[in-house]
Amino acid sequence: MDAFRWCTDYSPTDYALMGLKGKRKSTRVSHDTITLDDTIFSEGTGVRKKKLVRTDPERMTYYNIHLTGPTKHSLYFYQIVPDGEGESRLDYTAYEVTYPKKAPTQKQLADMAAVEAESWRRDWGNLAKAMEKELRSKRA
């Protein structure tokens, strides 16, 4: 449950923990619903995304839907799964919508997926290290 709370405690420092430059504003709409207003900076350009997040602590699941931005209407589903004594893992499924000007070829899609997967592994790996460090210090 600690991992779930940590993952759903959205803060302005989240992008720094991922090793990215960005800013985040979160607004609690109800006990299980949060809106995020994110801007990620890369190569001098900012990309803004607004997201709706729903959480389910009993199932240790949460999802977000992109309301605006280049992946508008995309859905990202996360589940924290217990995996041994004091351990857990994150299961993640993305249903990403993109709006290319021209339909990509199968190879282009595969290349895009590989780049995206590497980015997510790096970013979530950074978050996992930060979470482990913070939670271990609280237990000590």
PDB file of C-alpha atoms in Angstrom:
ATOM      1  CA  MET A   1       0.000   0.000   0.000  1.00  0.00           C
ATOM      2  CA  ASP A   2       2.965   2.342   0.598  1.00  0.00           C
ATOM      3  CA  ALA A   3       3.928   2.023  -3.075  1.00  0.00           C
ATOM      4  CA  PHE A   4       0.387   2.837  -4.194  1.00  0.00           C
ATOM      5  CA  ARG A   5       0.209   5.935  -1.985  1.00  0.00           C
ATOM      6  CA  TRP A   6       3.633   7.058  -3.208  1.00  0.00           C
ATOM      7  CA  CYS A   7       2.681   6.604  -6.883  1.00  0.00           C
ATOM      8  CA  THR A   8      -0.585   8.516  -6.519  1.00  0.00           C
ATOM      9  CA  ASP A   9       0.749  11.376  -4.396  1.00  0.00           C
ATOM     10  CA  TYR A  10       1.248  13.732  -7.315  1.00  0.00           C
ATOM     11  CA  SER A  11       3.612  16.635  -6.697  1.00  0.00           C
ATOM     12  CA  PRO A  12       5.419  19.394  -8.607  1.00  0.00           C
ATOM     13  CA  THR A  13       8.715  17.479  -8.183  1.00  0.00           C
ATOM     14  CA  ASP A  14       7.583  14.337 -10.056  1.00  0.00           C
ATOM     15  CA  TYR A  15       9.327  15.229 -13.319  1.00  0.00           C
ATOM     16  CA  ALA A  16      12.613  15.958 -11.545  1.00  0.00           C
ATOM     17  CA  LEU A  17      12.411  12.483  -9.961  1.00  0.00           C
ATOM     18  CA  MET A  18      12.074  11.038 -13.476  1.00  0.00           C
ATOM     19  CA  GLY A  19      15.129  12.966 -14.630  1.00  0.00           C
ATOM     20  CA  LEU A  20      13.014  15.259 -16.800  1.00  0.00           C
ATOM     21  CA  LYS A  21      12.427  18.989 -16.899  1.00  0.00           C
ATOM     22  CA  GLY A  22       8.785  19.792 -16.352  1.00  0.00           C
ATOM     23  CA  LYS A  23       6.189  21.288 -14.113  1.00  0.00           C
ATOM     24  CA  ARG A  24       3.036  19.814 -12.654  1.00  0.00           C
ATOM     25  CA  LYS A  25      -0.042  21.200 -10.972  1.00  0.00           C
ATOM     26  CA  SER A  26      -2.421  18.705  -9.382  1.00  0.00           C
ATOM     27  CA  THR A  27      -5.959  19.404  -8.212  1.00  0.00           C
ATOM     28  CA  ARG A  28      -7.980  16.945  -6.149  1.00  0.00           C
ATOM     29  CA  VAL A  29     -11.508  16.821  -7.586  1.00  0.00           C
ATOM     30  CA  SER A  30     -12.853  14.147  -5.215  1.00  0.00           C
ATOM     31  CA  HIS A  31     -11.505  11.438  -2.903  1.00  0.00           C
ATOM     32  CA  ASP A  32     -10.529   9.297  -5.926  1.00  0.00           C
ATOM     33  CA  THR A  33     -10.153  11.814  -8.756  1.00  0.00           C
ATOM     34  CA  ILE A  34      -7.312  14.216  -9.537  1.00  0.00           C
ATOM     35  CA  THR A  35      -6.616  16.491 -12.478  1.00  0.00           C
ATOM     36  CA  LEU A  36      -3.048  17.081 -13.599  1.00  0.00           C
ATOM     37  CA  ASP A  37      -1.824  20.036 -15.624  1.00  0.00           C
ATOM     38  CA  ASP A  38       1.637  19.051 -16.852  1.00  0.00           C
ATOM     39  CA  THR A  39       4.188  20.778 -19.047  1.00  0.00           C
ATOM     40  CA  ILE A  40       7.271  18.820 -20.117  1.00  0.00           C
ATOM     41  CA  PHE A  41      10.233  20.698 -21.587  1.00  0.00           C
ATOM     42  CA  SER A  42      12.532  19.139 -24.168  1.00  0.00           C
ATOM     43  CA  GLU A  43      14.962  20.884 -26.483  1.00  0.00           C
ATOM     44  CA  GLY A  44      13.590  24.302 -25.544  1.00  0.00           C
ATOM     45  CA  THR A  45       9.970  23.399 -26.284  1.00  0.00           C
ATOM     46  CA  GLY A  46       7.188  22.801 -23.787  1.00  0.00           C
ATOM     47  CA  VAL A  47       4.435  20.250 -24.322  1.00  0.00           C
ATOM     48  CA  ARG A  48       1.370  20.752 -22.151  1.00  0.00           C
ATOM     49  CA  LYS A  49      -0.984  17.910 -21.229  1.00  0.00           C
ATOM     50  CA  LYS A  50      -4.065  17.933 -19.036  1.00  0.00           C
ATOM     51  CA  LYS A  51      -4.997  14.576 -17.520  1.00  0.00           C
ATOM     52  CA  LEU A  52      -7.795  13.085 -15.466  1.00  0.00           C
ATOM     53  CA  VAL A  53      -6.629  10.496 -12.905  1.00  0.00           C
ATOM     54  CA  ARG A  54      -8.873   8.004 -11.095  1.00  0.00           C
ATOM     55  CA  THR A  55      -7.549   5.917  -8.215  1.00  0.00           C
ATOM     56  CA  ASP A  56      -8.789   2.698  -6.598  1.00  0.00           C
ATOM     57  CA  PRO A  57      -6.779   2.015  -3.416  1.00  0.00           C
ATOM     58  CA  GLU A  58      -8.584  -1.285  -2.706  1.00  0.00           C
ATOM     59  CA  ARG A  59      -7.392  -2.765  -6.002  1.00  0.00           C
ATOM     60  CA  MET A  60      -4.204  -0.668  -5.965  1.00  0.00           C
ATOM     61  CA  THR A  61      -5.014   0.538  -9.476  1.00  0.00           C
ATOM     62  CA  TYR A  62      -5.128   3.935 -11.074  1.00  0.00           C
ATOM     63  CA  TYR A  63      -5.486   5.257 -14.563  1.00  0.00           C
ATOM     64  CA  ASN A  64      -5.171   8.530 -16.353  1.00  0.00           C
ATOM     65  CA  ILE A  65      -6.813   9.811 -19.484  1.00  0.00           C
ATOM     66  CA  HIS A  66      -5.162  12.572 -21.467  1.00  0.00           C
ATOM     67  CA  LEU A  67      -7.697  15.333 -22.006  1.00  0.00           C
ATOM     68  CA  THR A  68      -5.399  17.596 -24.047  1.00  0.00           C
ATOM     69  CA  GLY A  69      -2.018  17.441 -25.722  1.00  0.00           C
ATOM     70  CA  PRO A  70      -0.433  15.385 -28.485  1.00  0.00           C
ATOM     71  CA  THR A  71      -1.770  12.108 -27.025  1.00  0.00           C
ATOM     72  CA  LYS A  72      -5.292  13.415 -26.323  1.00  0.00           C
ATOM     73  CA  HIS A  73      -7.790  10.605 -25.563  1.00  0.00           C
ATOM     74  CA  SER A  74      -5.024   8.158 -24.553  1.00  0.00           C
ATOM     75  CA  LEU A  75      -5.560   5.896 -21.544  1.00  0.00           C
ATOM     76  CA  TYR A  76      -2.806   4.681 -19.212  1.00  0.00           C
ATOM     77  CA  PHE A  77      -3.616   1.964 -16.659  1.00  0.00           C
ATOM     78  CA  TYR A  78      -1.404   1.101 -13.669  1.00  0.00           C
ATOM     79  CA  GLN A  79      -1.634  -1.607 -11.021  1.00  0.00           C
ATOM     80  CA  ILE A  80       0.643  -2.131  -8.023  1.00  0.00           C
ATOM     81  CA  VAL A  81       0.984  -5.896  -7.531  1.00  0.00           C
ATOM     82  CA  PRO A  82       2.428  -7.393  -4.321  1.00  0.00           C
ATOM     83  CA  ASP A  83       5.483  -9.441  -5.256  1.00  0.00           C
ATOM     84  CA  GLY A  84       7.035 -10.996  -2.150  1.00  0.00           C
ATOM     85  CA  GLU A  85       7.683  -9.732   1.374  1.00  0.00           C
ATOM     86  CA  GLY A  86       7.682  -5.929   1.313  1.00  0.00           C
ATOM     87  CA  GLU A  87       8.060  -5.934  -2.477  1.00  0.00           C
ATOM     88  CA  SER A  88       5.776  -4.974  -5.327  1.00  0.00           C
ATOM     89  CA  ARG A  89       5.831  -4.371  -9.044  1.00  0.00           C
ATOM     90  CA  LEU A  90       4.022  -1.987 -11.339  1.00  0.00           C
ATOM     91  CA  ASP A  91       1.976  -3.473 -14.167  1.00  0.00           C
ATOM     92  CA  TYR A  92       1.366  -0.871 -16.846  1.00  0.00           C
ATOM     93  CA  THR A  93      -0.794  -0.828 -19.955  1.00  0.00           C
ATOM     94  CA  ALA A  94      -1.018   2.082 -22.368  1.00  0.00           C
ATOM     95  CA  TYR A  95      -3.627   2.710 -25.007  1.00  0.00           C
ATOM     96  CA  GLU A  96      -1.948   5.638 -26.670  1.00  0.00           C
ATOM     97  CA  VAL A  97      -3.630   7.686 -29.369  1.00  0.00           C
ATOM     98  CA  THR A  98      -1.465   9.734 -31.712  1.00  0.00           C
ATOM     99  CA  TYR A  99      -2.429  12.018 -34.540  1.00  0.00           C
ATOM    100  CA  PRO A 100       0.159  11.706 -37.312  1.00  0.00           C
ATOM    101  CA  LYS A 101      -0.217  13.775 -40.452  1.00  0.00           C
ATOM    102  CA  LYS A 102       0.524  10.641 -42.476  1.00  0.00           C
ATOM    103  CA  ALA A 103      -0.147   7.035 -41.448  1.00  0.00           C
ATOM    104  CA  PRO A 104       3.131   5.450 -40.288  1.00  0.00           C
ATOM    105  CA  THR A 105       4.431   2.242 -41.797  1.00  0.00           C
ATOM    106  CA  GLN A 106       4.685  -0.936 -39.709  1.00  0.00           C
ATOM    107  CA  LYS A 107       8.439  -0.341 -39.323  1.00  0.00           C
ATOM    108  CA  GLN A 108       7.884   3.260 -38.254  1.00  0.00           C
ATOM    109  CA  LEU A 109       5.315   2.087 -35.695  1.00  0.00           C
ATOM    110  CA  ALA A 110       7.744  -0.527 -34.357  1.00  0.00           C
ATOM    111  CA  ASP A 111      10.535   2.070 -34.155  1.00  0.00           C
ATOM    112  CA  MET A 112       8.235   4.544 -32.371  1.00  0.00           C
ATOM    113  CA  ALA A 113       7.175   1.831 -29.903  1.00  0.00           C
ATOM    114  CA  ALA A 114      10.805   0.908 -29.174  1.00  0.00           C
ATOM    115  CA  VAL A 115      11.750   4.531 -28.481  1.00  0.00           C
ATOM    116  CA  GLU A 116       8.690   4.982 -26.264  1.00  0.00           C
ATOM    117  CA  ALA A 117       9.389   1.754 -24.356  1.00  0.00           C
ATOM    118  CA  GLU A 118      12.989   2.794 -23.669  1.00  0.00           C
ATOM    119  CA  SER A 119      11.832   6.208 -22.476  1.00  0.00           C
ATOM    120  CA  TRP A 120       9.249   4.671 -20.140  1.00  0.00           C
ATOM    121  CA  ARG A 121      11.787   2.158 -18.737  1.00  0.00           C
ATOM    122  CA  ARG A 122      14.219   4.980 -17.992  1.00  0.00           C
ATOM    123  CA  ASP A 123      11.645   7.342 -16.475  1.00  0.00           C
ATOM    124  CA  TRP A 124       9.902   4.670 -14.385  1.00  0.00           C
ATOM    125  CA  GLY A 125      13.274   3.232 -13.360  1.00  0.00           C
ATOM    126  CA  ASN A 126      14.202   6.661 -11.992  1.00  0.00           C
ATOM    127  CA  LEU A 127      10.874   6.862 -10.156  1.00  0.00           C
ATOM    128  CA  ALA A 128      11.346   3.365  -8.698  1.00  0.00           C
ATOM    129  CA  LYS A 129      14.764   4.323  -7.317  1.00  0.00           C
ATOM    130  CA  ALA A 130      13.359   7.512  -5.776  1.00  0.00           C
ATOM    131  CA  MET A 131      10.416   5.630  -4.242  1.00  0.00           C
ATOM    132  CA  GLU A 132      12.636   2.907  -2.809  1.00  0.00           C
ATOM    133  CA  LYS A 133      14.975   5.477  -1.280  1.00  0.00           C
ATOM    134  CA  GLU A 134      12.136   7.488   0.272  1.00  0.00           C
ATOM    135  CA  LEU A 135      10.191   4.491   1.596  1.00  0.00           C
ATOM    136  CA  ARG A 136      13.316   2.818   3.046  1.00  0.00           C
ATOM    137  CA  SER A 137      14.236   6.007   4.908  1.00  0.00           C
ATOM    138  CA  LYS A 138      10.720   6.162   6.409  1.00  0.00           C
ATOM    139  CA  ARG A 139      10.992   2.539   7.606  1.00  0.00           C
ATOM    140  CA  ALA A 140      14.421   3.023   9.190  1.00  0.00           C
TER     141      ALA A 140
END
